[in-house]
Coordinates of C-alpha atoms and ligand atoms in Angstrom, one line a residue:
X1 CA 259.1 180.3 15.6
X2 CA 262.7 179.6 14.7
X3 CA 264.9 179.0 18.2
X4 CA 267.3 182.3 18.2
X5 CA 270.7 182.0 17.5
X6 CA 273.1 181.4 21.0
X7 CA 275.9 184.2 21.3
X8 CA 277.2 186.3 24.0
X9 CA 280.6 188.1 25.1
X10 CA 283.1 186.8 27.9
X11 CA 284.8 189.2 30.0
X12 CA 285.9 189.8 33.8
X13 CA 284.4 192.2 34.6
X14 CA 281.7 192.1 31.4
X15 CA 278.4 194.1 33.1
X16 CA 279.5 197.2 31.0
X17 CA 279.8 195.7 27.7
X18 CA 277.6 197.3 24.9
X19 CA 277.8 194.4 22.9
X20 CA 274.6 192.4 23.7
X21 CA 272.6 195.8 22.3
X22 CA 275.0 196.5 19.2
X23 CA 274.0 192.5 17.7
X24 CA 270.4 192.7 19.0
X25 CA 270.2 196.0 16.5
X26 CA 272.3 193.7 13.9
X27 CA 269.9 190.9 14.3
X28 CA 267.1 193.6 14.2
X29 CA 268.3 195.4 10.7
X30 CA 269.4 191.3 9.5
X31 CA 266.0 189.7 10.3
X32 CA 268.3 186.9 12.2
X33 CA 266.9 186.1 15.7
X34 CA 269.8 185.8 17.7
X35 CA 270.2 185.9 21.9
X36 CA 273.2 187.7 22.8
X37 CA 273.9 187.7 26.4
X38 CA 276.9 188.3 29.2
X39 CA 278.8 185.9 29.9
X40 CA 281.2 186.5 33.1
X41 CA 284.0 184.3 33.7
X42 CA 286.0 184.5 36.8
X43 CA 290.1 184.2 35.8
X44 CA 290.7 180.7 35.9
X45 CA 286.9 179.5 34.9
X46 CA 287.1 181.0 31.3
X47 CA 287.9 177.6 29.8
X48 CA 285.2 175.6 32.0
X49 CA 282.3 178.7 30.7
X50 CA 283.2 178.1 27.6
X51 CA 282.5 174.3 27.6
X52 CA 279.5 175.3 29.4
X53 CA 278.4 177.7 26.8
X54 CA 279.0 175.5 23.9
X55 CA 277.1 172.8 25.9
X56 CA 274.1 175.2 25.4
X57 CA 274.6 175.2 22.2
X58 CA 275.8 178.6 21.4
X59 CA 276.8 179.1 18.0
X60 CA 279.9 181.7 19.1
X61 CA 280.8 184.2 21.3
X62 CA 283.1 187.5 21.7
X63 CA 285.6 187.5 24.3
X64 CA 286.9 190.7 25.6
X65 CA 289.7 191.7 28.7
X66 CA 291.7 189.3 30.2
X67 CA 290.5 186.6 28.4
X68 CA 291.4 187.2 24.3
X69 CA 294.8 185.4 24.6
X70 CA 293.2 182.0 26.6
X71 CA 290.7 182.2 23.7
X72 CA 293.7 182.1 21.4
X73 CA 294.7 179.4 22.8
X74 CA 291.6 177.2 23.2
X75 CA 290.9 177.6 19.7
X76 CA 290.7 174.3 17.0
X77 CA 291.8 176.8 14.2
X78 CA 292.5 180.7 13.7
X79 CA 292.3 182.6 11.1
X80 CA 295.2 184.9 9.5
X81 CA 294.6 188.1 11.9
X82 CA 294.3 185.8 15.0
X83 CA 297.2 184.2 14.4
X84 CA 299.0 187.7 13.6
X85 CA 297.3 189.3 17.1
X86 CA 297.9 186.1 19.1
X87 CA 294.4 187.1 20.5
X88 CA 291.5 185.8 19.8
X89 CA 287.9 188.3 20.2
X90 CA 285.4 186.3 17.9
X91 CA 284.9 182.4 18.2
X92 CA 282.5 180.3 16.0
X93 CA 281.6 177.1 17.3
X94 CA 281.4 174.8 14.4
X95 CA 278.8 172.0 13.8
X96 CA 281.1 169.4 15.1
X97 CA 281.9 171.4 18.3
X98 CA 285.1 172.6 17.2
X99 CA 285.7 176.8 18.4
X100 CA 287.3 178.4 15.4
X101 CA 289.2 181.8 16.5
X102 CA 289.1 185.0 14.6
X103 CA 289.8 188.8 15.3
X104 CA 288.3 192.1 14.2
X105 CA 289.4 194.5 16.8
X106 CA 291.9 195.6 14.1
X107 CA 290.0 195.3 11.0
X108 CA 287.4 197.4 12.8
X109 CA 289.6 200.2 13.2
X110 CA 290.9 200.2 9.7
X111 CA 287.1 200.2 8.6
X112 CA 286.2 203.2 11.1
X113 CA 289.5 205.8 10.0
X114 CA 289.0 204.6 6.7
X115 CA 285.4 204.0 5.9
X116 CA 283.8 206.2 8.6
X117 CA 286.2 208.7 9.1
X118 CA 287.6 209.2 5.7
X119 CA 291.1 209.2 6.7
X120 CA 294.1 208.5 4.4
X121 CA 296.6 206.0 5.8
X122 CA 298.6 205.3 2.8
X123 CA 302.3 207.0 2.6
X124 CA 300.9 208.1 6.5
X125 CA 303.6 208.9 9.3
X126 CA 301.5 206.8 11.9
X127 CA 302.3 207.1 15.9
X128 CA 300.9 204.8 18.0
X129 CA 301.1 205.5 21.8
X130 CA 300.9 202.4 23.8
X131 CA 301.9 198.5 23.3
X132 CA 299.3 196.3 25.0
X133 CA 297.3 193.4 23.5
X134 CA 294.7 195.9 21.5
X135 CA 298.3 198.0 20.0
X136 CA 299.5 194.2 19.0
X137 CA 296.6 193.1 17.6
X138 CA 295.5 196.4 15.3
X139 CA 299.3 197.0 13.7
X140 CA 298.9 194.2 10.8
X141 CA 295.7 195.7 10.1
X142 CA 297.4 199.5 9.8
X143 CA 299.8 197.8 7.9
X144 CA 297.5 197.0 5.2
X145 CA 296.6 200.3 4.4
X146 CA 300.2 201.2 3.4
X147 CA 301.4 203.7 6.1
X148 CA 304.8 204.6 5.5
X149 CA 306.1 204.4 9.5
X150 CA 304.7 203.2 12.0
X151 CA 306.3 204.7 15.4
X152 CA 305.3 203.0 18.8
X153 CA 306.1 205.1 21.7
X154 CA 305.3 203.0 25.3
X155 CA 305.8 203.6 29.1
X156 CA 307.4 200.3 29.1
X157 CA 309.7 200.4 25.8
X158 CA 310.6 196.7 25.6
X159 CA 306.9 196.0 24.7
X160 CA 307.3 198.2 22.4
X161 CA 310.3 196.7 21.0
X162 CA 308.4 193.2 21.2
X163 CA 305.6 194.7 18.7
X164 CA 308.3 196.4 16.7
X165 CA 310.6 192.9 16.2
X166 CA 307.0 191.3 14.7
X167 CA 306.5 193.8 12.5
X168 CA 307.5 195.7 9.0
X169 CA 308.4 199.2 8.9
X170 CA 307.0 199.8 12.8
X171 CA 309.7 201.0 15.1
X172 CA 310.1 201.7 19.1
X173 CA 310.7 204.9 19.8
X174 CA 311.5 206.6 22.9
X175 CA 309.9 210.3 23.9
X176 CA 312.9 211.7 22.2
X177 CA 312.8 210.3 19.4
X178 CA 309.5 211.2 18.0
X179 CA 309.0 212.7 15.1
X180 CA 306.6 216.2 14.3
X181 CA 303.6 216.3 13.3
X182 CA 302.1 213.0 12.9
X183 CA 299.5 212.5 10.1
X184 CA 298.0 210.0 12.4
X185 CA 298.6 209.4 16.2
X186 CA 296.5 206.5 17.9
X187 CA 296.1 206.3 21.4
X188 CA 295.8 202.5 22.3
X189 CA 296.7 203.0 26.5
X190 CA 294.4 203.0 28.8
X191 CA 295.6 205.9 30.5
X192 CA 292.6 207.9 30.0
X193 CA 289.9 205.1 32.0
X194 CA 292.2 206.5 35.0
X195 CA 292.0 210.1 33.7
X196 CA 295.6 210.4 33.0
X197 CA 297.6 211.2 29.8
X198 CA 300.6 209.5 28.3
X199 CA 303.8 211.8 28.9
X200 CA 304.3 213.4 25.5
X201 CA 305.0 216.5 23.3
X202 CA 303.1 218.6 21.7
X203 CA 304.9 218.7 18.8
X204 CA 304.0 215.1 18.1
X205 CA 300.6 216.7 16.6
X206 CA 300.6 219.6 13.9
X207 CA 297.3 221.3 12.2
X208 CA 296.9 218.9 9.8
X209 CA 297.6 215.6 12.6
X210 CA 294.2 213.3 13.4
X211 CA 293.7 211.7 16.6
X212 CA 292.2 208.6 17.9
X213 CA 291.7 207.3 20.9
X214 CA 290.8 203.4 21.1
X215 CA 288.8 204.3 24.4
X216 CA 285.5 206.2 24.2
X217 CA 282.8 207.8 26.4
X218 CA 280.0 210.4 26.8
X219 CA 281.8 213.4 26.3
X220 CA 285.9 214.3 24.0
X221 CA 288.3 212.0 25.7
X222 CA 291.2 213.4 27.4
X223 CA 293.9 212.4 25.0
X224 CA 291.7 213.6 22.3
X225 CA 290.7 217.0 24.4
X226 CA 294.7 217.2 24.7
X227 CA 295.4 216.7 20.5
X228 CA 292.9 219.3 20.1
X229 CA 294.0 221.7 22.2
X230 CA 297.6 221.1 20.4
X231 CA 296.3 222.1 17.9
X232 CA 294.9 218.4 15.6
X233 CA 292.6 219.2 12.8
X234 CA 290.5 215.9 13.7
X235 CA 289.9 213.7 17.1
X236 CA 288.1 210.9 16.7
X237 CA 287.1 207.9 19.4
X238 CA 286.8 204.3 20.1
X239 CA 283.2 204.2 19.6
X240 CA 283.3 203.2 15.8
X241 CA 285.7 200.8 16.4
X242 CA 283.9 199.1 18.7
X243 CA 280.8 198.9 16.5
X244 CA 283.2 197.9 13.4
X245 CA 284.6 194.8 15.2
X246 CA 281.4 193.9 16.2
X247 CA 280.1 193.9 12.5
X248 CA 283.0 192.0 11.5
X249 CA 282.2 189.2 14.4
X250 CA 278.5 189.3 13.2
X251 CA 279.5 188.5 9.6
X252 CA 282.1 185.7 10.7
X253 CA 279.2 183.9 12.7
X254 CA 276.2 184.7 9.9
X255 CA 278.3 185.7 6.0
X256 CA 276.0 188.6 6.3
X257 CA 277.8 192.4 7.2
X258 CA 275.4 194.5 8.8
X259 CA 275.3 198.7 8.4
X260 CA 276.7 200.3 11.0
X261 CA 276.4 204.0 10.9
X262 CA 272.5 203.5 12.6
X263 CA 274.0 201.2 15.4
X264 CA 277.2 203.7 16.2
X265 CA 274.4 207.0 16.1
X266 CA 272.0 205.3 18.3
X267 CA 274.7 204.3 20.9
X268 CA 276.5 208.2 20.3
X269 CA 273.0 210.0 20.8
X270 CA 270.8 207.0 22.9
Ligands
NDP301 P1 296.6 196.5 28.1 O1 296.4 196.5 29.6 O2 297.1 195.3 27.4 O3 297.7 197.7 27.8 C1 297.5 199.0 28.3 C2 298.5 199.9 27.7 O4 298.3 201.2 28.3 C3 300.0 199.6 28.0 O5 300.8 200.0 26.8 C4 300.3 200.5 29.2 O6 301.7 200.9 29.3 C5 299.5 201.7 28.8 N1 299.2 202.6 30.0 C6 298.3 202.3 31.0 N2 298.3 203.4 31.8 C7 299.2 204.3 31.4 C8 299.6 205.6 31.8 N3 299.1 206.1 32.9 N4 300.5 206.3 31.1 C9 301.0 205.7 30.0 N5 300.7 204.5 29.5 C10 299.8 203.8 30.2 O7 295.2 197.0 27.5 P2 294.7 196.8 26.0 O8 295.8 196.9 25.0 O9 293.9 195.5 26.0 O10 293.7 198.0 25.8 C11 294.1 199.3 25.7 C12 292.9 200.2 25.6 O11 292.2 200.0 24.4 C13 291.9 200.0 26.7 O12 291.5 201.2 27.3 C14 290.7 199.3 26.0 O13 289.5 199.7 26.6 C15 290.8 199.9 24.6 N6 290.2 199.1 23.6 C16 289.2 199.6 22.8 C17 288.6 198.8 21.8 C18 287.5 199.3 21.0 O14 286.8 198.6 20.3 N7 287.3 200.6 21.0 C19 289.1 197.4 21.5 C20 290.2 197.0 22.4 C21 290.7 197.8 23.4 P3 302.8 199.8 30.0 O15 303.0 198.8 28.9 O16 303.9 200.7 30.3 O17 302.1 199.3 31.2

């Protein structure tokens, strides 16, 4: 039988990741035998792992929290959207050992509010709330679909500046400042794992406003609970994204994209 296919996702802490059972269903609907495990690296021991893993023989990995920037820079070569993200979340290891970096966290939202979703970005008023690595690395992807703003509004305003200063038509703006009735607002904080919302207006959302949140869960996140309740036609969360990005990574390592609609229903319903 042919030897699977070594891959896995690096993370501190990692034992929650759903990304060993999204690419076991890839490699099930592919017919590519692959061994996708968990991978955790204590802060300071990602790089040593990593030689470790590739020492195995692994033929890439993912790399999630705290660890996508070290991947950025441990990498041979990047591609475009690694380079734009400074982050790295998908790494090939090529025949001659080299780690090649990509990323698909933002492609993989694109493809889930435009693909999955439906939405209409182009000529969009676009807020996003929040300016960590995940808002950095998903703004050039917006940016392709041809939004016509995109506001960042952040606790911490100079990171939202930062983002801002990198970027074409993407402005920081203060609570103040925010505009009505955004066609899109994207939560990228990660206020909600605490239970908490971001301190905003309701106004920021009018009937015909769509809400994402990049986090996700069993039941409507609180940011999305909170858009609905002032009053957004759509709330949508992070669950597609996460399945998206993980297509992406699968078709980086193997040139094949697999469907995801079964994977994200399966995870959605168990
Ligand atoms: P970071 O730690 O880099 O950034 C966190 C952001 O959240 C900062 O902007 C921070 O503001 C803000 N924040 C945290 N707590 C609060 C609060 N109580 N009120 C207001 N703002 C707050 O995290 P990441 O950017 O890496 O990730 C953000 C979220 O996106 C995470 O929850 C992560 O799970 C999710 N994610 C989901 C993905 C998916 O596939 N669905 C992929 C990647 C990320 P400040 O700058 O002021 O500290």
């Amino acid at each position: 039988m042919e030897k699977p296919h070594l891959l896995a996702v690096f993370g501190y802490p990692v034992a929650h990741s759903r990304s060993p059972l999204i690419h076991a269903a890839f490699g099930q609907e592919t017919g590519i035998a692959l061994s996708y495990g968990k991978r955790e690296a204590r802060p300071g021991h990602f790089g040593a792992e990593v030689d470790k893993f590739v020492a195995e023989g692994a033929l890439g990995f993912n790399i999630t929290v705290p660890f996508k920037a070290e991947a950025f820079a441990l990498a041979q070569q990047v591609t475009e959207r690694a380079r734009q993200a400074k982050a790295v979340n998908t790494m090939k290891v090529t025949a001659d050992g080299e780690l090649h970096g990509h990323n698909t966290d933002g492609d993989g939202l694109l493809a889930d509010m435009t693909v999955n979703l439906g939405w209409k970005l182009s000529d969009s008023k676009i807020l996003v709330v929040g300016a960590g690595g995940a808002v950095a690395g998903v703004i050039p992807s917006l940016l392709q679909a041809n939004p016509s703003r995109i506001d960042i509004c952040n606790r911490t305003i100079s990171k939202a500046e930062a983002i801002a200063a990198q970027n074409p038509r993407t402005f920081a703006v203060g609570r103040e400042s925010l505009l009505q009735g955004y066609d899109i607002v994207l939560n990228g904080t990660s206020a909600g794992l605490a239970g908490e919302l971001p301190d905003l207006p309701a106004t920021i959302f009018a009937s015909h406003s769509c809400s994402y949140d990049m986090i996700y869960g069993d039941k409507t996140t609180s940011f999305n609970q909170w858009a609905l309740d002032c009053g957004a036609a759509q709330a949508a969360d992070g669950l597609g994204m996460l399945v998206e990005q993980a297509a992406l990574a699968f078709e980086y390592w193997f040139e094949t994209r697999p469907a995801t609609a079964p994977v994200i229903s399966m995870l959605r319903h168990g």
